[in-house]
């Protein structure tokens, strides 16, 4: 539809105004010059910080046996419910802005998002939780588009482009990165820092089970000082898997995020031995010795 509409757009060539390479800073200046503008962007940042938790964990919440327990196909349909309602919300957005104004429209959008999380926290009845997912469409449309309209009204004409760019940065960039974090140091049994250790995050099901969710697990390697820094973690608890040269693979307990931890990895064990013929006692060279959870020896020759 958009492609068919574009050829009929009015001609709008670029203006001939003087180039200003640092015009983007006009949006930041508005934060100090306009209190309503500052309040709007603080609210946008808070709401944007909540979005990664829904986008990363929403499907898992509906499909996990410890959550709602729906099938994968049904969980996908429920997640799409918000997008369907979003289409209808766009049709009434203009009326809401005209009757209520941008302030109350934004407030209704934020309230819808908060109410959805409130219903999710109860987790039952299932039909009510599924119905609450429709609030995503109302919240996204009223809040996000209401903020765009509010910026147009608050910013002077010559600063609107910079202000809108700042809004996109807060909603899609800065706010979305304000998720959970976990930092720490990896050391050996002698308390020496271990470099080049792969550190991966996993979501925990229970004390025994954990798994990597595509697109949501994080992986990084430690630096020369043994430090690692995992950012934008979607879950309030995380379990780490670590491996590297000359150390034993390690799977940690659950860590609460937003803290600094210290992990000790054990040195790899060393087994020394000699393979001899049972009858003659002579050494045998063509043997492959492999260490597993239980001892295993494979003979290659006579």
Short mmCIF file of C-alpha atoms in Angstrom, two decimals:
data_model
loop_
_atom_site.label_atom_id
_atom_site.label_comp_id
_atom_site.label_asym_id
_atom_site.label_seq_id
_atom_site.Cartn_x
_atom_site.Cartn_y
_atom_site.Cartn_z
CA UNK A 1 0.00 0.00 0.00
CA UNK A 2 2.77 2.41 0.88
CA UNK A 3 4.61 1.66 -2.38
CA UNK A 4 1.46 2.46 -4.37
CA UNK A 5 0.93 5.70 -2.48
CA UNK A 6 4.46 7.10 -2.84
CA UNK A 7 4.28 8.05 -6.56
CA UNK A 8 1.40 10.41 -5.73
CA UNK A 9 3.28 12.27 -2.99
CA UNK A 10 3.77 15.99 -3.49
CA UNK A 11 7.20 17.08 -4.60
CA UNK A 12 9.28 18.12 -1.60
CA UNK A 13 12.92 18.87 -2.53
CA UNK A 14 15.47 19.52 0.26
CA UNK A 15 15.54 23.04 1.63
CA UNK A 16 18.30 25.51 0.92
CA UNK A 17 19.04 26.28 4.55
CA UNK A 18 22.61 26.57 5.82
CA UNK A 19 24.17 23.25 6.73
CA UNK A 20 24.60 22.63 10.46
CA UNK A 21 26.61 19.46 11.16
CA UNK A 22 25.80 19.63 14.89
CA UNK A 23 22.09 20.32 14.49
CA UNK A 24 21.36 17.03 16.26
CA UNK A 25 22.43 18.70 19.51
CA UNK A 26 19.35 20.92 19.30
CA UNK A 27 17.32 18.04 20.69
CA UNK A 28 19.56 17.81 23.76
CA UNK A 29 19.35 21.58 24.27
CA UNK A 30 15.58 21.28 24.42
CA UNK A 31 15.94 18.97 27.43
CA UNK A 32 17.41 21.81 29.45
CA UNK A 33 15.21 24.55 27.99
CA UNK A 34 11.78 22.91 28.19
CA UNK A 35 10.55 21.11 31.30
CA UNK A 36 7.59 19.40 29.52
CA UNK A 37 10.04 18.13 26.92
CA UNK A 38 12.34 16.76 29.65
CA UNK A 39 9.44 15.02 31.45
CA UNK A 40 8.29 13.45 28.18
CA UNK A 41 11.70 11.98 27.46
CA UNK A 42 12.16 10.66 30.99
CA UNK A 43 8.83 8.83 30.69
CA UNK A 44 9.83 7.53 27.24
CA UNK A 45 13.08 6.18 28.67
CA UNK A 46 11.30 4.31 31.47
CA UNK A 47 8.77 2.73 29.12
CA UNK A 48 11.47 1.84 26.57
CA UNK A 49 13.49 0.13 29.32
CA UNK A 50 10.55 -2.25 29.94
CA UNK A 51 10.17 -3.29 26.30
CA UNK A 52 13.15 -5.69 26.07
CA UNK A 53 11.69 -7.80 28.86
CA UNK A 54 8.44 -8.28 26.94
CA UNK A 55 10.04 -8.80 23.53
CA UNK A 56 12.65 -11.23 24.90
CA UNK A 57 10.51 -13.14 27.37
CA UNK A 58 6.94 -12.77 26.08
CA UNK A 59 6.93 -15.91 23.94
CA UNK A 60 8.69 -17.89 26.68
CA UNK A 61 6.12 -16.68 29.22
CA UNK A 62 3.24 -18.01 27.13
CA UNK A 63 4.89 -21.27 26.00
CA UNK A 64 6.87 -22.37 29.05
CA UNK A 65 5.27 -25.07 31.25
CA UNK A 66 6.13 -22.94 34.29
CA UNK A 67 4.38 -19.97 32.66
CA UNK A 68 1.06 -20.16 30.84
CA UNK A 69 1.94 -23.47 29.14
CA UNK A 70 0.51 -22.86 25.66
CA UNK A 71 1.76 -24.67 22.57
CA UNK A 72 4.36 -22.93 20.42
CA UNK A 73 1.89 -22.22 17.60
CA UNK A 74 -0.73 -20.86 19.99
CA UNK A 75 1.89 -18.73 21.76
CA UNK A 76 2.86 -17.21 18.41
CA UNK A 77 -0.80 -16.40 17.72
CA UNK A 78 -1.20 -14.79 21.14
CA UNK A 79 1.90 -12.65 20.60
CA UNK A 80 0.40 -11.49 17.28
CA UNK A 81 -2.83 -10.49 19.00
CA UNK A 82 -1.30 -7.18 20.06
CA UNK A 83 -0.39 -6.35 16.48
CA UNK A 84 -3.94 -7.03 15.31
CA UNK A 85 -5.36 -4.70 17.95
CA UNK A 86 -2.69 -2.16 17.02
CA UNK A 87 -4.34 -1.73 13.60
CA UNK A 88 -7.66 -0.88 15.21
CA UNK A 89 -5.97 1.45 17.70
CA UNK A 90 -4.43 3.42 14.84
CA UNK A 91 -7.91 4.03 13.42
CA UNK A 92 -9.08 5.71 16.64
CA UNK A 93 -5.79 7.45 17.44
CA UNK A 94 -6.70 10.63 15.57
CA UNK A 95 -10.00 10.89 17.46
CA UNK A 96 -8.22 10.36 20.78
CA UNK A 97 -5.68 13.08 20.03
CA UNK A 98 -8.43 15.47 18.97
CA UNK A 99 -10.71 14.83 21.96
CA UNK A 100 -8.26 14.02 24.75
CA UNK A 101 -5.06 15.67 23.55
CA UNK A 102 -1.59 14.17 23.37
CA UNK A 103 -1.04 14.21 27.15
CA UNK A 104 -4.00 11.97 27.99
CA UNK A 105 -3.39 9.81 24.92
CA UNK A 106 0.17 9.13 26.09
CA UNK A 107 -1.10 8.44 29.61
CA UNK A 108 -3.66 5.91 28.32
CA UNK A 109 -0.92 4.17 26.33
CA UNK A 110 1.40 3.93 29.32
CA UNK A 111 -1.48 2.74 31.52
CA UNK A 112 -2.35 -0.01 29.03
CA UNK A 113 1.24 -1.28 29.09
CA UNK A 114 1.34 -1.22 32.88
CA UNK A 115 -2.03 -2.99 33.15
CA UNK A 116 -0.83 -5.72 30.78
CA UNK A 117 2.21 -6.43 32.98
CA UNK A 118 -0.06 -6.40 36.04
CA UNK A 119 -2.30 -9.10 34.57
CA UNK A 120 0.76 -11.11 33.49
CA UNK A 121 2.03 -11.07 37.07
CA UNK A 122 -1.13 -12.88 38.26
CA UNK A 123 -0.83 -15.49 35.49
CA UNK A 124 -4.43 -16.66 35.70
CA UNK A 125 -7.04 -17.25 34.51
CA UNK A 126 -5.40 -18.11 31.20
CA UNK A 127 -8.11 -16.50 29.05
CA UNK A 128 -7.69 -13.24 30.95
CA UNK A 129 -3.91 -13.25 30.47
CA UNK A 130 -4.36 -13.88 26.75
CA UNK A 131 -6.91 -11.08 26.52
CA UNK A 132 -4.49 -8.73 28.27
CA UNK A 133 -2.03 -9.20 25.42
CA UNK A 134 -4.37 -7.08 23.29
CA UNK A 135 -3.38 -4.12 25.47
CA UNK A 136 0.01 -4.20 23.76
CA UNK A 137 -1.55 -2.79 20.59
CA UNK A 138 -3.27 0.01 22.49
CA UNK A 139 -0.20 0.81 24.56
CA UNK A 140 2.22 0.83 21.64
CA UNK A 141 0.01 2.95 19.37
CA UNK A 142 -1.23 5.48 21.92
CA UNK A 143 2.08 5.87 23.71
CA UNK A 144 4.60 5.77 20.86
CA UNK A 145 2.63 7.76 18.31
CA UNK A 146 1.28 10.07 20.99
CA UNK A 147 4.88 10.93 21.90
CA UNK A 148 5.65 11.73 18.26
CA UNK A 149 2.70 14.13 18.11
CA UNK A 150 3.69 15.70 21.45
CA UNK A 151 7.25 16.33 20.21
CA UNK A 152 5.86 18.06 17.14
CA UNK A 153 3.88 20.38 19.41
CA UNK A 154 6.64 21.03 21.95
CA UNK A 155 9.62 21.55 19.64
CA UNK A 156 10.12 24.73 17.59
CA UNK A 157 9.88 24.12 13.81
CA UNK A 158 13.63 24.46 13.28
CA UNK A 159 14.34 21.87 15.99
CA UNK A 160 11.65 19.28 15.30
CA UNK A 161 13.82 16.98 13.21
CA UNK A 162 16.50 16.88 15.93
CA UNK A 163 13.88 16.35 18.63
CA UNK A 164 12.28 13.46 16.75
CA UNK A 165 15.70 11.88 16.21
CA UNK A 166 16.33 12.09 19.95
CA UNK A 167 12.95 10.45 20.59
CA UNK A 168 13.88 7.53 18.32
CA UNK A 169 17.25 7.24 20.08
CA UNK A 170 15.62 7.06 23.51
CA UNK A 171 12.86 4.62 22.47
CA UNK A 172 14.90 2.26 20.27
CA UNK A 173 18.44 2.71 21.49
CA UNK A 174 19.19 4.12 24.92
CA UNK A 175 16.06 2.84 26.65
CA UNK A 176 16.23 -0.60 25.06
CA UNK A 177 19.79 -1.05 26.35
CA UNK A 178 18.79 -0.34 29.92
CA UNK A 179 18.17 -4.00 30.65
CA UNK A 180 19.95 -6.18 33.19
CA UNK A 181 23.71 -6.57 33.39
CA UNK A 182 26.20 -8.87 35.04
CA UNK A 183 29.91 -8.23 35.43
CA UNK A 184 32.60 -10.30 37.05
CA UNK A 185 36.11 -11.68 37.22
CA UNK A 186 37.22 -15.21 36.33
CA UNK A 187 40.22 -16.57 38.25
CA UNK A 188 41.98 -19.91 38.66
CA UNK A 189 42.54 -21.82 41.89
CA UNK A 190 45.63 -19.68 42.62
CA UNK A 191 43.47 -16.53 42.38
CA UNK A 192 45.18 -15.50 39.12
CA UNK A 193 42.95 -13.86 36.46
CA UNK A 194 42.11 -16.05 33.46
CA UNK A 195 42.11 -14.41 30.02
CA UNK A 196 40.30 -15.54 26.87
CA UNK A 197 37.66 -17.53 28.76
CA UNK A 198 34.33 -17.82 26.93
CA UNK A 199 31.44 -16.75 29.16
CA UNK A 200 27.88 -17.55 27.99
CA UNK A 201 24.59 -16.74 29.69
CA UNK A 202 21.71 -19.21 29.97
CA UNK A 203 18.16 -18.93 31.22
CA UNK A 204 17.37 -21.16 34.18
CA UNK A 205 14.35 -23.44 34.35
CA UNK A 206 15.16 -24.91 37.76
CA UNK A 207 18.19 -25.94 39.77
CA UNK A 208 19.10 -28.70 37.31
CA UNK A 209 18.00 -27.37 33.91
CA UNK A 210 19.09 -24.34 31.90
CA UNK A 211 19.03 -23.54 28.21
CA UNK A 212 20.17 -20.98 25.66
CA UNK A 213 17.35 -19.02 24.00
CA UNK A 214 18.24 -17.95 20.43
CA UNK A 215 18.78 -14.22 20.26
CA UNK A 216 18.61 -13.81 24.03
CA UNK A 217 21.71 -15.55 25.36
CA UNK A 218 24.86 -13.47 25.61
CA UNK A 219 28.46 -14.57 24.99
CA UNK A 220 31.72 -12.77 25.61
CA UNK A 221 35.37 -13.53 26.36
CA UNK A 222 37.31 -12.35 29.38
CA UNK A 223 40.07 -9.78 28.96
CA UNK A 224 43.65 -9.96 30.15
CA UNK A 225 42.46 -9.03 33.65
CA UNK A 226 39.89 -11.84 33.68
CA UNK A 227 36.98 -9.39 33.55
CA UNK A 228 33.74 -9.88 31.61
CA UNK A 229 30.72 -7.63 31.12
CA UNK A 230 27.35 -9.03 29.97
CA UNK A 231 24.75 -6.41 29.03
CA UNK A 232 21.05 -6.32 28.13
CA UNK A 233 20.25 -9.58 29.89
CA UNK A 234 16.52 -10.37 29.55
CA UNK A 235 16.08 -12.29 32.80
CA UNK A 236 16.52 -11.25 36.46
CA UNK A 237 18.40 -14.50 37.07
CA UNK A 238 21.04 -16.03 34.84
CA UNK A 239 23.31 -19.07 34.81
CA UNK A 240 26.74 -18.93 33.21
CA UNK A 241 28.71 -21.47 31.21
CA UNK A 242 32.49 -20.99 31.05
CA UNK A 243 35.24 -22.79 29.16
CA UNK A 244 38.80 -22.15 28.02
CA UNK A 245 42.24 -23.70 27.70
CA UNK A 246 43.70 -25.68 30.59
CA UNK A 247 40.65 -25.25 32.80
CA UNK A 248 37.63 -27.42 33.47
CA UNK A 249 34.32 -26.47 31.85
CA UNK A 250 32.15 -24.82 34.46
CA UNK A 251 28.41 -24.29 34.75
CA UNK A 252 27.60 -21.89 37.58
CA UNK A 253 24.66 -21.62 39.93
CA UNK A 254 21.98 -18.99 39.31
CA UNK A 255 23.15 -15.42 39.71
CA UNK A 256 20.90 -12.48 40.37
CA UNK A 257 21.72 -9.87 37.73
CA UNK A 258 22.89 -6.28 38.26
CA UNK A 259 25.88 -7.26 40.38
CA UNK A 260 29.59 -8.06 40.13
CA UNK A 261 30.63 -11.68 40.72
CA UNK A 262 33.84 -13.66 41.10
CA UNK A 263 34.13 -17.14 39.55
CA UNK A 264 36.87 -19.66 40.29
CA UNK A 265 37.63 -22.24 37.59
CA UNK A 266 39.48 -25.44 38.41
CA UNK A 267 42.57 -26.52 36.53
CA UNK A 268 42.15 -29.40 34.13
CA UNK A 269 43.10 -32.68 35.73
CA UNK A 270 46.19 -34.53 34.52
CA UNK A 271 46.40 -38.33 34.36
CA UNK A 272 49.82 -39.90 33.86
CA UNK A 273 50.24 -43.58 33.13
CA UNK A 274 51.87 -46.31 31.11
CA UNK A 275 50.25 -48.98 28.90
CA UNK A 276 51.93 -52.40 29.00
CA UNK A 277 51.23 -55.84 27.65
CA UNK A 278 49.44 -57.96 30.23
CA UNK A 279 51.54 -61.08 29.53
CA UNK A 280 55.01 -59.73 28.78
CA UNK A 281 54.96 -56.45 30.66
CA UNK A 282 56.40 -54.67 27.61
CA UNK A 283 55.16 -51.13 26.81
CA UNK A 284 52.63 -50.80 23.98
CA UNK A 285 52.78 -47.63 21.92
CA UNK A 286 49.73 -47.91 19.64
CA UNK A 287 47.02 -47.19 22.15
CA UNK A 288 44.46 -44.39 22.29
CA UNK A 289 43.49 -43.39 25.82
CA UNK A 290 40.43 -41.21 26.15
CA UNK A 291 39.14 -39.71 29.39
CA UNK A 292 35.38 -39.55 29.88
CA UNK A 293 33.05 -39.60 32.84
CA UNK A 294 34.26 -43.16 33.33
CA UNK A 295 37.63 -44.62 32.28
CA UNK A 296 37.73 -45.82 28.68
CA UNK A 297 40.62 -47.44 26.82
CA UNK A 298 40.58 -48.38 23.12
CA UNK A 299 43.21 -50.66 21.63
CA UNK A 300 44.43 -49.89 18.12
CA UNK A 301 47.00 -52.65 17.55
CA UNK A 302 48.25 -56.02 18.71
#
